[in-house]
Short mmCIF file of C-alpha atoms and ligand atoms in Angstrom, two decimals:
data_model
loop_
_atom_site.label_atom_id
_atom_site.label_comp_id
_atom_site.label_asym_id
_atom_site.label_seq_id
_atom_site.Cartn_x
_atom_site.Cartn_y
_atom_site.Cartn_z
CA UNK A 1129 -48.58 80.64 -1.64
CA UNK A 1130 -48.70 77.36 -3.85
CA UNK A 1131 -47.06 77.58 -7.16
CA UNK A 1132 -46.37 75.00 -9.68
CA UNK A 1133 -43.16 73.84 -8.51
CA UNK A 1134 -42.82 70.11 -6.34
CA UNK A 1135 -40.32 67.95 -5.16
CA UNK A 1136 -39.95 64.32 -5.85
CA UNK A 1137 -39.01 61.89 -3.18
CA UNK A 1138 -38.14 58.26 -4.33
CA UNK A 1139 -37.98 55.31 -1.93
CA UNK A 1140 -39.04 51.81 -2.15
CA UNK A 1141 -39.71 51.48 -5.69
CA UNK A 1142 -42.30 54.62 -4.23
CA UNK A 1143 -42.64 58.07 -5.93
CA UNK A 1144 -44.55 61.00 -4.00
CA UNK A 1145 -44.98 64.06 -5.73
CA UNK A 1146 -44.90 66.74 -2.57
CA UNK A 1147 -45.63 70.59 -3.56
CA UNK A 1148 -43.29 73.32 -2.83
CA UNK A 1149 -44.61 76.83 -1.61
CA UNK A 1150 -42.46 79.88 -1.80
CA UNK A 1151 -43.03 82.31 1.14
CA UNK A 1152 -43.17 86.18 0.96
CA UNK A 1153 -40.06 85.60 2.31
CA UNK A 1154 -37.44 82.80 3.90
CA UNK A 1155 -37.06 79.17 2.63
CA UNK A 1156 -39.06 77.54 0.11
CA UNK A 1157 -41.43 75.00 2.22
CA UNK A 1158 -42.04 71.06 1.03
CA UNK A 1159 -45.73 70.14 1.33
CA UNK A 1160 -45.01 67.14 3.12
CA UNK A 1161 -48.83 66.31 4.66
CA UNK A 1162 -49.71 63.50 2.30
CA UNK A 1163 -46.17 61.60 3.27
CA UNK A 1164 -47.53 58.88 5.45
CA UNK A 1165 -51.21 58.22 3.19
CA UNK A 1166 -49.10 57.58 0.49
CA UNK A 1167 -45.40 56.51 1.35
CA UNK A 1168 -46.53 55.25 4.59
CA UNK A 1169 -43.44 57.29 6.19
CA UNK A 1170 -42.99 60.17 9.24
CA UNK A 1171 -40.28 62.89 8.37
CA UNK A 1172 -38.09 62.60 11.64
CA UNK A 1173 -37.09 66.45 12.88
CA UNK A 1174 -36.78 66.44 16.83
CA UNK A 1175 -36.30 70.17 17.81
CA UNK A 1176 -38.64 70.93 14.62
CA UNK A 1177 -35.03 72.39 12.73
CA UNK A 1178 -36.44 71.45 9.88
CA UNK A 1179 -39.92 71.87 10.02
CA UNK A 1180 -42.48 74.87 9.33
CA UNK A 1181 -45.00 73.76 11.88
CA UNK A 1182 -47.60 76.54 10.52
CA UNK A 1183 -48.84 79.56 8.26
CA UNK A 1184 -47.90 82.67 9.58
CA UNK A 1185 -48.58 86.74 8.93
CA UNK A 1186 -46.92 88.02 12.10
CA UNK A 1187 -43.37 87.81 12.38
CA UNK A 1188 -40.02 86.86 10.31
CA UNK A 1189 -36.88 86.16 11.09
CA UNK A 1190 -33.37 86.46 8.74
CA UNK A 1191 -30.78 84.45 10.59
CA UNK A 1192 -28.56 85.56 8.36
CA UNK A 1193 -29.14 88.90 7.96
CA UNK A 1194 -29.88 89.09 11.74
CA UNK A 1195 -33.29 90.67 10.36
CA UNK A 1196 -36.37 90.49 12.78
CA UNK A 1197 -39.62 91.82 11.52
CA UNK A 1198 -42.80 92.40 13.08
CA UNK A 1199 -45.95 92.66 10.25
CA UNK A 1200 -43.19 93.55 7.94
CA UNK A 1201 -41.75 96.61 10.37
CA UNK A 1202 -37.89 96.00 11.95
CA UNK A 1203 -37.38 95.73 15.02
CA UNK A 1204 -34.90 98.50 15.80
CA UNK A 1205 -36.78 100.90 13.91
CA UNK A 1206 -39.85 99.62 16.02
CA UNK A 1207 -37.41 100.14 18.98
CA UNK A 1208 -36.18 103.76 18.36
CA UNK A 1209 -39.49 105.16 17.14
CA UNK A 1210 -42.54 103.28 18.30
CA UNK A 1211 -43.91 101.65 21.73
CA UNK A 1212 -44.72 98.64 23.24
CA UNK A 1213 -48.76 98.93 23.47
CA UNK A 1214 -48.37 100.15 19.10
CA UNK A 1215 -46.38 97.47 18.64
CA UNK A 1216 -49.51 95.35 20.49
CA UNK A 1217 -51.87 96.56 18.39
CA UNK A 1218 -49.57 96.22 15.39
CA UNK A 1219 -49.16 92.43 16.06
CA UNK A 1220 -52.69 92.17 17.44
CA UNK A 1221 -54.30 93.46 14.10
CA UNK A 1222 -51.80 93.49 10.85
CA UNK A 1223 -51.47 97.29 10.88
CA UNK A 1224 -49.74 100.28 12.49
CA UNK A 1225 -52.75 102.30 14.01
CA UNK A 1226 -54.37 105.74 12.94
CA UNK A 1227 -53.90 108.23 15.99
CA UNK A 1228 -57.07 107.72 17.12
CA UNK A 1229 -56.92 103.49 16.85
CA UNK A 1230 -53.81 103.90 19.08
CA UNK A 1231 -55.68 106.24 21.86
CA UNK A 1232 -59.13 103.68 21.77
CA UNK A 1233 -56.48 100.69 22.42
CA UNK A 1234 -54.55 102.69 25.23
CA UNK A 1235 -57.60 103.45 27.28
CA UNK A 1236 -59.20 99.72 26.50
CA UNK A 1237 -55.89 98.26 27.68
CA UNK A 1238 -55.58 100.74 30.98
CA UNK A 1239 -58.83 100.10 31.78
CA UNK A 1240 -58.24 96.82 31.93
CA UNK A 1241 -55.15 96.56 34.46
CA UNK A 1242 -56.69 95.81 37.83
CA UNK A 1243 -56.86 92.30 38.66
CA UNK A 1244 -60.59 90.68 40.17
CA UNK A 1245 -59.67 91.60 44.18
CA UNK A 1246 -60.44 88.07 44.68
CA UNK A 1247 -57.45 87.20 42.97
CA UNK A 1248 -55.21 88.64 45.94
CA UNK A 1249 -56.19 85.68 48.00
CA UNK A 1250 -54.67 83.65 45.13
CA UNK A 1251 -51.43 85.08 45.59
CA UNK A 1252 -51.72 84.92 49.22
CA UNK A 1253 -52.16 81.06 49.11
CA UNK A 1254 -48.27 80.90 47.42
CA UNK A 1255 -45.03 79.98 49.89
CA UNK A 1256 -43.32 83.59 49.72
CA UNK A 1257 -40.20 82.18 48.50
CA UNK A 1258 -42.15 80.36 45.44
CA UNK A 1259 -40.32 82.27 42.19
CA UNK A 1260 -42.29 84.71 40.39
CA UNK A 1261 -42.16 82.46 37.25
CA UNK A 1262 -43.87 79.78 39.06
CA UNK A 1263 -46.57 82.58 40.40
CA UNK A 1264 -46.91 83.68 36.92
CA UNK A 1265 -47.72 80.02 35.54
CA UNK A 1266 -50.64 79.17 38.52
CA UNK A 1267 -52.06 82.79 38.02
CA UNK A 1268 -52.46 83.07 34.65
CA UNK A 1269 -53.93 79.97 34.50
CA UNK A 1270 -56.27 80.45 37.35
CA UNK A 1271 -57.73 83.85 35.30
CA UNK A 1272 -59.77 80.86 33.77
CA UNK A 1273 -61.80 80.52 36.99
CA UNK A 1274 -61.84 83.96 37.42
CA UNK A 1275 -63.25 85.39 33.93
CA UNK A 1276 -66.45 82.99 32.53
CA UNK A 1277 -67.63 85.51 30.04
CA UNK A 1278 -63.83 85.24 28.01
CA UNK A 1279 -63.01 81.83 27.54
CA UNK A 1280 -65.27 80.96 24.97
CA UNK A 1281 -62.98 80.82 21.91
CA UNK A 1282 -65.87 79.96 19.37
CA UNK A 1283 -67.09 83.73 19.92
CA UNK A 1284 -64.70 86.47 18.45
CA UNK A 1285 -65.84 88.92 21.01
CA UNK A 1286 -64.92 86.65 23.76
CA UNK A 1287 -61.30 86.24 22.03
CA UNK A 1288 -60.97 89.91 22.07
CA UNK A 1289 -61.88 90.50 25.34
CA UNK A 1290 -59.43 87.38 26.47
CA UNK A 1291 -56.84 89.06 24.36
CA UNK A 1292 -57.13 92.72 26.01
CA UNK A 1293 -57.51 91.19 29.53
CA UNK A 1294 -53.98 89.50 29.42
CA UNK A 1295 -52.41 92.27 27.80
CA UNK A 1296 -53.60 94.54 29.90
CA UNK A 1297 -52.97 92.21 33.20
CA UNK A 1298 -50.08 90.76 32.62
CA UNK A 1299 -48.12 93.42 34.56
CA UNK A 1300 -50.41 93.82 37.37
CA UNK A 1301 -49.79 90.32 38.13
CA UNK A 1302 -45.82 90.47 37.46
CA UNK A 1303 -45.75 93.06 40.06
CA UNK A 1304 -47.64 91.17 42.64
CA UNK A 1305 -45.95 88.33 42.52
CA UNK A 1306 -42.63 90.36 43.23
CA UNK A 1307 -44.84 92.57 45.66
CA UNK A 1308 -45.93 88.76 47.24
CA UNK A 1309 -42.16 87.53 47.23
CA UNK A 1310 -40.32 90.91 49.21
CA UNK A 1311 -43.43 90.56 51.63
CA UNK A 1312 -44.87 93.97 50.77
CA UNK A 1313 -48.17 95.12 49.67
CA UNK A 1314 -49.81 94.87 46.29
CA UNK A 1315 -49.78 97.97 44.47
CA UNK A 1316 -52.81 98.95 42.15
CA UNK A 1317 -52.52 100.09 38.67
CA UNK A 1318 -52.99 103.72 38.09
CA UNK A 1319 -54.98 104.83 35.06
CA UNK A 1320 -52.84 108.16 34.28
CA UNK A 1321 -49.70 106.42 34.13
CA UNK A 1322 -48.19 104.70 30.72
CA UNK A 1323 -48.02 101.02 30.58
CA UNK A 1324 -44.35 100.79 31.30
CA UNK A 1325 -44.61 103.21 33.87
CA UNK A 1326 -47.16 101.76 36.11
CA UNK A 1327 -45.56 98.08 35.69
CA UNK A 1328 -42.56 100.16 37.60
CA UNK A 1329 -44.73 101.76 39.79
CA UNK A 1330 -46.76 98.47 40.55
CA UNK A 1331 -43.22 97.09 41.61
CA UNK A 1332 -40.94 99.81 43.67
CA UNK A 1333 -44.05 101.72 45.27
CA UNK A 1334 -44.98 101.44 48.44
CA UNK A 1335 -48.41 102.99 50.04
CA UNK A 1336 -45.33 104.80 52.39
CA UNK A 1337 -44.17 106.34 49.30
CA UNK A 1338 -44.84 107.04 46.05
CA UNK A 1339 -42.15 106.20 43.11
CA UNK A 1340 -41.66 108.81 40.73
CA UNK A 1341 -41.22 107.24 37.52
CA UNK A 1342 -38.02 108.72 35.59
CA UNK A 1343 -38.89 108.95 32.09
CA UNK A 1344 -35.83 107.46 30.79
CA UNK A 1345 -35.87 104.24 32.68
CA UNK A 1346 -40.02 104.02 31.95
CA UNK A 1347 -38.55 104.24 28.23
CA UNK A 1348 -35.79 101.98 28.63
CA UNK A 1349 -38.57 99.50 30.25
CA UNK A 1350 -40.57 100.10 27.27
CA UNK A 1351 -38.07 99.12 24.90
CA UNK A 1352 -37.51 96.07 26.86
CA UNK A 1353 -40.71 95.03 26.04
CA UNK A 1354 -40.81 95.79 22.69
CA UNK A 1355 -38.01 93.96 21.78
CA UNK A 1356 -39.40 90.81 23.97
CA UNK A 1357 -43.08 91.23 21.89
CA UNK A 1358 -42.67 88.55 19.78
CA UNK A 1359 -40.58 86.26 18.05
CA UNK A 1360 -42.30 83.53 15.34
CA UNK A 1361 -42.64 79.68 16.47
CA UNK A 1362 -40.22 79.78 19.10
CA UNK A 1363 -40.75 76.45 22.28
CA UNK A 1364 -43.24 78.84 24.28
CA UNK A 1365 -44.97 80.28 21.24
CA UNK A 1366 -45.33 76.61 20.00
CA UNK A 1367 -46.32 75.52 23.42
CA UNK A 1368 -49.18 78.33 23.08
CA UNK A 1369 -50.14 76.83 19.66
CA UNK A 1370 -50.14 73.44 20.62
CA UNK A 1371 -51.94 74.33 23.76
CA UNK A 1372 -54.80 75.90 21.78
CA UNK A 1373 -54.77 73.30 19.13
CA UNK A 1374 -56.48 71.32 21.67
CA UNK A 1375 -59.47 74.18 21.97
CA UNK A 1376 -58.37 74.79 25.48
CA UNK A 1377 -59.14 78.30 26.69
CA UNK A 1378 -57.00 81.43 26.12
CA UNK A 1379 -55.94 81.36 29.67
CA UNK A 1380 -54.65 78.23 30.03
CA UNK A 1381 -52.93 78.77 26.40
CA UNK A 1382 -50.73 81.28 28.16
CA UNK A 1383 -50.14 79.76 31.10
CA UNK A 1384 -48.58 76.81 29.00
CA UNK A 1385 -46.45 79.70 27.51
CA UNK A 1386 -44.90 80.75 30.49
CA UNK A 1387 -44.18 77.45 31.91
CA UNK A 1388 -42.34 77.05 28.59
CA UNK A 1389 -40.74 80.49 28.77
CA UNK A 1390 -39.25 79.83 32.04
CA UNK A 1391 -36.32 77.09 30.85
CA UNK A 1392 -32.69 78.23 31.01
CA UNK A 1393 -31.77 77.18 27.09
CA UNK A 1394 -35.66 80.02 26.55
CA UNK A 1395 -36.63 83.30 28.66
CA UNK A 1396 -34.99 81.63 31.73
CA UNK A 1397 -31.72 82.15 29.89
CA UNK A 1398 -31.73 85.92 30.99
CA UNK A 1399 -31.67 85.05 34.98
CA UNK A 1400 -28.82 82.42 34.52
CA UNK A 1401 -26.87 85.22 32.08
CA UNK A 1402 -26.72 87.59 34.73
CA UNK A 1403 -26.08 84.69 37.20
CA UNK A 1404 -22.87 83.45 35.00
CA UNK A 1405 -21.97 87.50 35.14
CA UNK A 1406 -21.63 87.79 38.53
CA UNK A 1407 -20.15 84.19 39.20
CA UNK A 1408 -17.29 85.28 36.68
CA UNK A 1409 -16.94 88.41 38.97
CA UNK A 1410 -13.81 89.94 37.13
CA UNK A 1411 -13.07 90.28 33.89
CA UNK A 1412 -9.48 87.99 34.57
CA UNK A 1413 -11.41 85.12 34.89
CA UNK A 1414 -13.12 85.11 31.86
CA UNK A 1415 -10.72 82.56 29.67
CA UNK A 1416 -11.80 80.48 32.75
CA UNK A 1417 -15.32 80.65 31.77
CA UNK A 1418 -14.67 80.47 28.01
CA UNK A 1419 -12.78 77.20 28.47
CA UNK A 1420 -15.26 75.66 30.21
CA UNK A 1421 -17.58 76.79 27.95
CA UNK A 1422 -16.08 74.85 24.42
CA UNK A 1423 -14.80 71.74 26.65
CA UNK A 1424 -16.84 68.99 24.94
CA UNK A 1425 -16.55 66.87 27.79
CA UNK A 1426 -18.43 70.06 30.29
CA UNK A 1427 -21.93 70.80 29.77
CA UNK A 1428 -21.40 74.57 30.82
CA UNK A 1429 -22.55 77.04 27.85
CA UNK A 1430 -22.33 80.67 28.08
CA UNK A 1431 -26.01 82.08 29.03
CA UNK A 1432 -26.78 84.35 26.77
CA UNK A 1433 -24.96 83.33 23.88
CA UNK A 1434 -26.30 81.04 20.50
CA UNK A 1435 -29.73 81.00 19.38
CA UNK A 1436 -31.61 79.08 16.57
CA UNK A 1437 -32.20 80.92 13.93
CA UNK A 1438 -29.91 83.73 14.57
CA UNK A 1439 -26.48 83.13 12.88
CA UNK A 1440 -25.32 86.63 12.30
CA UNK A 1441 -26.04 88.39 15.30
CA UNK A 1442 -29.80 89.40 17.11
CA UNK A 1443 -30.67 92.86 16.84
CA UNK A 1444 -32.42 92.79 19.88
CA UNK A 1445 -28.86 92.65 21.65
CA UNK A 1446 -27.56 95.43 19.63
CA UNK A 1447 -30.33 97.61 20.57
CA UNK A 1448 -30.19 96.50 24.38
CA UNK A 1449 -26.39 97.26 24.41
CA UNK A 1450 -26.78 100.39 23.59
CA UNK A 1451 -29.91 101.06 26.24
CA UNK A 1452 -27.87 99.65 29.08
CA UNK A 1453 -25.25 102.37 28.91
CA UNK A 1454 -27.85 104.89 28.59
CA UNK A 1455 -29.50 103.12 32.05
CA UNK A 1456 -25.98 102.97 33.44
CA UNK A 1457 -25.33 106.57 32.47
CA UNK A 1458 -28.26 107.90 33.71
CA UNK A 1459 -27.78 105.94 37.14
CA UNK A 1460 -24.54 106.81 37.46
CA UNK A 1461 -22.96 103.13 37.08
CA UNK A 1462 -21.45 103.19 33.74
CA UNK A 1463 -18.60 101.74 35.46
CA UNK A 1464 -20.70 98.62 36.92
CA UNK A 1465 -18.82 95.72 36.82
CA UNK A 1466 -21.25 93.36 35.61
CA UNK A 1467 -20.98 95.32 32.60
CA UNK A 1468 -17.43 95.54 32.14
CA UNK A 1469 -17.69 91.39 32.27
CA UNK A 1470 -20.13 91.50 30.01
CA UNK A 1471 -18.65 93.89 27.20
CA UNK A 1472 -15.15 91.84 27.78
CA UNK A 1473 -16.82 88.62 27.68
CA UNK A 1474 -18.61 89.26 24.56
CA UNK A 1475 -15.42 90.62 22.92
CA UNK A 1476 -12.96 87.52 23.90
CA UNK A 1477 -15.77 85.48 22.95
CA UNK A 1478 -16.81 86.83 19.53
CA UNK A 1479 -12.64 87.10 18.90
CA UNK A 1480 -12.30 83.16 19.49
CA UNK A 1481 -12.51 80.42 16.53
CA UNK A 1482 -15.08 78.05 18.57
CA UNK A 1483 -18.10 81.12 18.89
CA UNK A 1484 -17.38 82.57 15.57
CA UNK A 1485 -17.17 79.40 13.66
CA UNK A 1486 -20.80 77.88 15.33
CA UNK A 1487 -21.86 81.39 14.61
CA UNK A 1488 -22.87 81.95 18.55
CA UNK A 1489 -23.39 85.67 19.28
CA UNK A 1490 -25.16 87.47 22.23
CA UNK A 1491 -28.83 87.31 22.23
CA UNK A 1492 -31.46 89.73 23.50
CA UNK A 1493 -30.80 87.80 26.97
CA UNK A 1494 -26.96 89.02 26.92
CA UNK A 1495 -27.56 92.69 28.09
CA UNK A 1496 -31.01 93.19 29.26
CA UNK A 1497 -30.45 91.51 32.30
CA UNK A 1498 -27.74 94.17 33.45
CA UNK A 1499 -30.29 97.02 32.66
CA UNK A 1500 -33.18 94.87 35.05
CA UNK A 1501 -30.66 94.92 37.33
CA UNK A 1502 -29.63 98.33 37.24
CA UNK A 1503 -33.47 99.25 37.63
CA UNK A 1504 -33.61 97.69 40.49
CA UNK A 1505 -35.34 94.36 39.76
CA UNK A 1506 -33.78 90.99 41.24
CA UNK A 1507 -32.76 87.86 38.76
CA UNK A 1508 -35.95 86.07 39.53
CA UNK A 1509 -38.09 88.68 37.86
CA UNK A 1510 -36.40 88.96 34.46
CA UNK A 1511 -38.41 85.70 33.30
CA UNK A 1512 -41.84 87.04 34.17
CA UNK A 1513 -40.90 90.57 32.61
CA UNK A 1514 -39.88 88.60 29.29
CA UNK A 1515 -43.26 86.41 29.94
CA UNK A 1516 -45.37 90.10 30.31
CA UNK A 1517 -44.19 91.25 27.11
CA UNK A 1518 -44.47 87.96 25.15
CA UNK A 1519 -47.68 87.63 26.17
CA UNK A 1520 -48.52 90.07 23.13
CA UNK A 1521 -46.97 87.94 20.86
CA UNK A 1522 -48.34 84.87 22.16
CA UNK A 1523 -52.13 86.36 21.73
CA UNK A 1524 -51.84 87.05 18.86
CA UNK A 1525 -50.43 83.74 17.20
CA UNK A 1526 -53.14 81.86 19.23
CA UNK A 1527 -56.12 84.46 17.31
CA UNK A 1528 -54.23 83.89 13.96
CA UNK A 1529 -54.43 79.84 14.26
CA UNK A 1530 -57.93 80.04 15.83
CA UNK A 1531 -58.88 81.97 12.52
CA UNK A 1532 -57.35 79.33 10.41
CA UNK A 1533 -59.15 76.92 8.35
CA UNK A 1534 -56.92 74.50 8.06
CA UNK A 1535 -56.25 73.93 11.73
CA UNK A 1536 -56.01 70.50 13.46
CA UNK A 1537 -55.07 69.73 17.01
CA UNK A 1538 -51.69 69.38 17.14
CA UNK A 1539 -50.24 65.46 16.87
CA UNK A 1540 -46.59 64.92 16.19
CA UNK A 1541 -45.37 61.12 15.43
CA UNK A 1542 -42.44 59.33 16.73
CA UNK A 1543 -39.85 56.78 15.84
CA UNK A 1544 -40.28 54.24 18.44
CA UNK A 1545 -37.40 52.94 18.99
CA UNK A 1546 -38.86 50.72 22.40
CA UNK A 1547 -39.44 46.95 23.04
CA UNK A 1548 -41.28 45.37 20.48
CA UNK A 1549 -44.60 43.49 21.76
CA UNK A 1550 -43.81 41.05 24.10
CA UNK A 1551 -46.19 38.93 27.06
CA UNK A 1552 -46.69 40.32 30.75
CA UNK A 1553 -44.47 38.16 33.05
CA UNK A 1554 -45.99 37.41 36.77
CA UNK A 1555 -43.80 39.38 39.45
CA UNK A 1556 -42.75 36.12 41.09
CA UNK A 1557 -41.21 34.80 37.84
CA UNK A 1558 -39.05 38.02 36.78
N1 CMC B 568 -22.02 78.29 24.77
C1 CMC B 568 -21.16 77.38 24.28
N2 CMC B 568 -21.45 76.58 23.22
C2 CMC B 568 -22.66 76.70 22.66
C3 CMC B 568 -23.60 77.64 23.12
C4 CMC B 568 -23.25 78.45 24.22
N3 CMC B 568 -24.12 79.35 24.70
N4 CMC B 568 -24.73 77.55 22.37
C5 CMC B 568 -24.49 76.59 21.47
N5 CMC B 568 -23.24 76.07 21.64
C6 CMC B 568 -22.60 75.04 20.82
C7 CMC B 568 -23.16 73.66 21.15
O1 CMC B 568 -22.40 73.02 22.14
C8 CMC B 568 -23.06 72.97 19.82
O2 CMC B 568 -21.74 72.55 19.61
P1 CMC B 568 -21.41 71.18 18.80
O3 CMC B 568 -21.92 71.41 17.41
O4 CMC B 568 -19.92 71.07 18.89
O5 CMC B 568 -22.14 70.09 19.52
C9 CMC B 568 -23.35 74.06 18.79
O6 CMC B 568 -22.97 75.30 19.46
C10 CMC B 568 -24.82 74.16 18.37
O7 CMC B 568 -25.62 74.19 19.55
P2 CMC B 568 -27.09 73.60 19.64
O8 CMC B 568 -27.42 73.36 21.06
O9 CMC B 568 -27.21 72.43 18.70
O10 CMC B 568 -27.91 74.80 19.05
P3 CMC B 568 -29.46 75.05 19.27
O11 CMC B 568 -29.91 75.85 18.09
O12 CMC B 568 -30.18 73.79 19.54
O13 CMC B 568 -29.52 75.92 20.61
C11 CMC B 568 -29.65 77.68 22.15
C12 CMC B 568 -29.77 77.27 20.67
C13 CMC B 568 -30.12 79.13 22.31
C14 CMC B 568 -30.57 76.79 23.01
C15 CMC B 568 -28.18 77.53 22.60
O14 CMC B 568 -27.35 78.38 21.84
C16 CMC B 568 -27.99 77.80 24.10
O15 CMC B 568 -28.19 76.89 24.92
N6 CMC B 568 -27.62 79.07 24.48
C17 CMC B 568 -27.50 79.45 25.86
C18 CMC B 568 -28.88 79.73 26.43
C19 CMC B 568 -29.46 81.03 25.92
O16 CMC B 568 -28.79 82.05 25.91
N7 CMC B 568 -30.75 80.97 25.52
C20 CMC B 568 -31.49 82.18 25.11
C21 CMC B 568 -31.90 82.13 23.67
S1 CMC B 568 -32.47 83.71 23.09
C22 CMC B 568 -33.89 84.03 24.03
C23 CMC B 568 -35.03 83.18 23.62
O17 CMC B 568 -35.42 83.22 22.45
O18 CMC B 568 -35.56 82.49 24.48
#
């Protein structure tokens, strides 16, 4: 990574030599760790836009280019030709899997789907109108009372096991906690089924009747969580990191994620897209909406629109655009409204100066809540179906900084910018 190249930085009558590295690819990085021992100087970045906060194998992003890469692999062709639990293992380990890697990790990860039955009593002890997300967060967490013999994360084995247990749980839980909400009962995993398959059959089963799982929605499902697997430091990913920097267990780690994950401007974004959808109704409104949206003196953004790093356009919309009119098709909606809002919406927008000049596009969150929908799911389970698949990606950051040797718990500065020192004054004389 280090070559011979540095940058100078002058201040004070001060010169610090800081290195430069030069990624496999993206931006050169400044070094800029011995700032304050020898300039006595932070770097001030809030919202870390400048700032690599790590070393990372896993996944890259073009902004630009609108690239996203998992272990070097794109994401669309990921998408079209591979699945979510060979995507896991691909982000889990480094590599794509021989046939027989890929059938070991299946069956480890099936056999791993049921939830301790004590664990019902858990979700029995929520309100039933708490929101999945919030379900998700004191779950996940509580696996850390539940499972002693993984939270040791000075034994690799123990990681592993962690690893395969949330993976493999994740939609078990996502399903009871919509099971918990609608006031019907829990649904077990079934071994025979694919993983996207039983998450759907863990949700619109009931022991009444069985739900026969149509192949084209378990795909479309699939994809969804494929495309959701993982997505370099993002604010839950970091949360994760930061989170672990601290030693704390793997479960806790991931519950930090999720509470992360569930903000509007992250994952929440996809509840509050198809929210703004249905509030804008008919497509005549829409210059309504768009007004609103570049008024500087309104707050109101379009959900679903803008990201970070993407200034071209995400692929993981242009993938999920096309699956929602396959789901539509196959449903027999293609005409659903939301939709029509949503393909008009995203064409007025993209054709007006304000979007295309701060280079805001739709995001992943843009269409995948219309093919949730269509499946059947309510608003207040896209988050926790974002949070199942992210948990993948999530893992396997946290293994990759547990197995590095430079790592340090995590301790940004500030500029303080409060009262200076001053003497306690007694209540009676303020
Ligand atoms: N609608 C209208 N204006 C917007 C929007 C939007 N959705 N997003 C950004 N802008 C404007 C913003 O007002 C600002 O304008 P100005 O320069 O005049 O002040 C400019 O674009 C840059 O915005 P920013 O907030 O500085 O950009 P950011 O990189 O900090 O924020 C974002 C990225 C995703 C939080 C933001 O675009 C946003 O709030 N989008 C809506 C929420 C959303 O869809 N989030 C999902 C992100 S993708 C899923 C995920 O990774 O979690």
């Amino acid at each position: 990574m280090a070559d011979n190249r540095s940058a100078t930085l002058r201040f004070d009558n001060k010169e610090i030599e800081l290195p430069i590295y030069s990624p496999t690819a993206g931006p050169d990085v400044i070094d800029i760790r011995k700032l304050y021992g020898q300039g006595g100087v932070f770097t001030y970045d809030p919202g870390f836009t400048s700032t690599a906060s790590c070393d990372s194998t896993i996944t890259f992003i073009d902004g630009d280019k609108g690239e996203l890469l998992h272990r070097g692999y794109p994401i669309d062709q990921l998408a079209e030709k591979s699945h979510y639990l060979e995507v896991c293992y691909l982000l889990l380990y480094g590599e794509l899997p021989t046939g027989k890697q890929l059938e070991d990790f299946e069956s480890l990860v099936t056999n791993h789907t049921m939830l301790h039955d004590q664990m019902s009593y858990f979700f029995r002890g929520f309100r039933r109108d708490a929101h999945p997300m919030a379900i998700l967060v004191g779950v996940v967490g509580a696996m850390s009372a539940f499972y002693h013999d993984s939270t040791d994360i000075s034994d690799p084995q123990q990681r592993e096991v962690a690893s395969i247990r949330l993976i493999a749980k994740m939609p078990t839980i996502a399903a009871w906690a919509y099971k918990f909400s609608i006031g019907q009962p829990f649904i077990y995993p079934r071994n025979d089924l694919d993983y996207a398959s039983n998450f759907l059959r863990m949700c619109f089963a009931v022991p009444a009747q069985d739900y026969e799982v149509n192949p084209i929605l378990s795909r479309a499902m699939d994809r969804i969580f494929t495309l959701h697997a993982d997505h370099e430091q993002n604010a839950s990913t970091s949360t994760v990191r930061l989170a672990s920097s601290s030693g704390a267990n793997p479960f806790a780690c991931i519950a930090a994620g999720i509470a992360c994950l569930w903000g509007p401007a992250h994952g929440g974004a996809n509840q509050a897209c198809l929210e703004m959808l249905k509030e804008i109704g008919t497509p005549d409104r829409i210059p309504e909406f768009i007004a609103r949206a570049k008024d500087k003196d309104d707050n109101y953004r379009l959900m679903g629109f803008g990201h970070r790093v993407y200034k071209n356009h995400d692929p993981r919309a242009t993938v999920l655009k096309q699956s929602a009119d396959e789901v539509l098709n196959l449903l027999g909606v293609e005409d659903n409204p939301l939709l029509q809002v949503a393909k008009e919406l995203e064409k007025q927008a993209l054709e007006d100066p304000y979007f295309s000049e701060k280079k805001l596009f739709p995001n992943v969150d843009f269409y995948s809540g219309i093919i949730l929908e269509a499946m059947g799911f309510p608003t207040s389970m896209f988050t926790p179906i974002f949070a199942l698949s992210r948990t993948v990606g999530w893992i396997s950051q946290w293994k990759e900084q547990l197995d590095d040797p430079q790592l340090k718990i995590g301790r940004p500065r500030q500029l303080y910018q409060g009262a200076a020192m001053r003497d306690y004054v007694d209540v009676e004389k303020r």
